[in-house]
Short mmCIF file of C-alpha atoms in Angstrom, two decimals:
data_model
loop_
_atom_site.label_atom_id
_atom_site.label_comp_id
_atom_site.label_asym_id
_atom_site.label_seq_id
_atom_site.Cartn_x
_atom_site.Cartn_y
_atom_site.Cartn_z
CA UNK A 225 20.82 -10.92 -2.16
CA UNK A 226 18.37 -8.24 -1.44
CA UNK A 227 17.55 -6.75 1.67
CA UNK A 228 13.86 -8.01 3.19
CA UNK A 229 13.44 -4.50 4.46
CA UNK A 230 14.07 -1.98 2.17
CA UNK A 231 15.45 -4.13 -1.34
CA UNK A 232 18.70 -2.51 -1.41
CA UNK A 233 21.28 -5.55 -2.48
CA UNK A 234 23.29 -6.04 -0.03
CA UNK A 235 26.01 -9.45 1.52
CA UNK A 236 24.36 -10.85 4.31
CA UNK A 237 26.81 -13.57 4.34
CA UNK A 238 29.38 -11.11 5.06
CA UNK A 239 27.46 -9.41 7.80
CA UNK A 240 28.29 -5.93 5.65
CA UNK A 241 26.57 -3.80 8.33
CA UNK A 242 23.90 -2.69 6.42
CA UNK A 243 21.35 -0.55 8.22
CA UNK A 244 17.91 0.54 5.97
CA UNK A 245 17.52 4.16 4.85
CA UNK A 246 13.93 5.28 6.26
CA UNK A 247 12.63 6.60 2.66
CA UNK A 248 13.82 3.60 0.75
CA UNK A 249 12.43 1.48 3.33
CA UNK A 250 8.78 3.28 2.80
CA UNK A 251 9.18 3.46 -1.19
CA UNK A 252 9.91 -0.13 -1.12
CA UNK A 253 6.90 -1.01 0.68
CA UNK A 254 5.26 1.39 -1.61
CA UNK A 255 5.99 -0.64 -4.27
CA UNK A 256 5.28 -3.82 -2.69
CA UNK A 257 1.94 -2.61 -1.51
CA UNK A 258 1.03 -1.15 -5.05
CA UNK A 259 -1.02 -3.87 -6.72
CA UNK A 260 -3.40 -4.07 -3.14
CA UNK A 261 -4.01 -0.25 -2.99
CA UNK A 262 -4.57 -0.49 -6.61
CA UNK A 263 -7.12 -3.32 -5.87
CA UNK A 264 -8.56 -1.28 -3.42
CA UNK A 265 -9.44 1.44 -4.80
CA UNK A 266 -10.60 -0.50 -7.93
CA UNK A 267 -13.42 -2.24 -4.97
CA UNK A 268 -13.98 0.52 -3.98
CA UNK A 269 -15.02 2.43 -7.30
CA UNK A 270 -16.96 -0.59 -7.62
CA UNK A 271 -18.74 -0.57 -4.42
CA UNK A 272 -19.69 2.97 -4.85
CA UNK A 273 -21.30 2.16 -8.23
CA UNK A 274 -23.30 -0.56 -6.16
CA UNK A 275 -26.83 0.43 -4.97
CA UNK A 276 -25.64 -0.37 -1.41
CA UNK A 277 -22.82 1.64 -2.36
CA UNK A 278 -24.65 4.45 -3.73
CA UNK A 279 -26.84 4.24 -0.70
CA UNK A 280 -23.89 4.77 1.48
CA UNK A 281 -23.19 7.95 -0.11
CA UNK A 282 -26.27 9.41 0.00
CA UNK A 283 -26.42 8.81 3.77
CA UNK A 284 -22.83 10.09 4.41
CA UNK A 285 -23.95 13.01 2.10
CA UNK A 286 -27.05 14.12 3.70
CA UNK A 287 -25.77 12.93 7.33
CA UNK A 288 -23.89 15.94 8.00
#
């Protein structure tokens, strides 16, 4: 069985005293989170392309 946390296999039935690594615990939300901030930033590129999108822009552009 894998750990919920950070994926590493581990015996919870034998209370093995596993305690998650901090960077495997991040790289395996990482990967859990991949396909969303993939999805993201595939809205996003399509937003932009919008004309409210490319409105946006433009604003932020000539706002500062």
């Amino acid at each position: 069985m894998a750990c919920p946390n950070c994926g590493e296999p581990c015996a919870w039935e034998l209370n093995d005293g596993h305690v998650c690594e901090l960077e495997r615990r991040y790289d395996y939300e990482l990967i859990k989170r991949h396909l969303e901030i993939k999805r993201f930033g595939d809205e996003l590129a399509a937003w932009l392309d919008s004309p409210q999108g490319r409105f946006a822009a433009w604003c932020a552009e000539h706002g500062r």
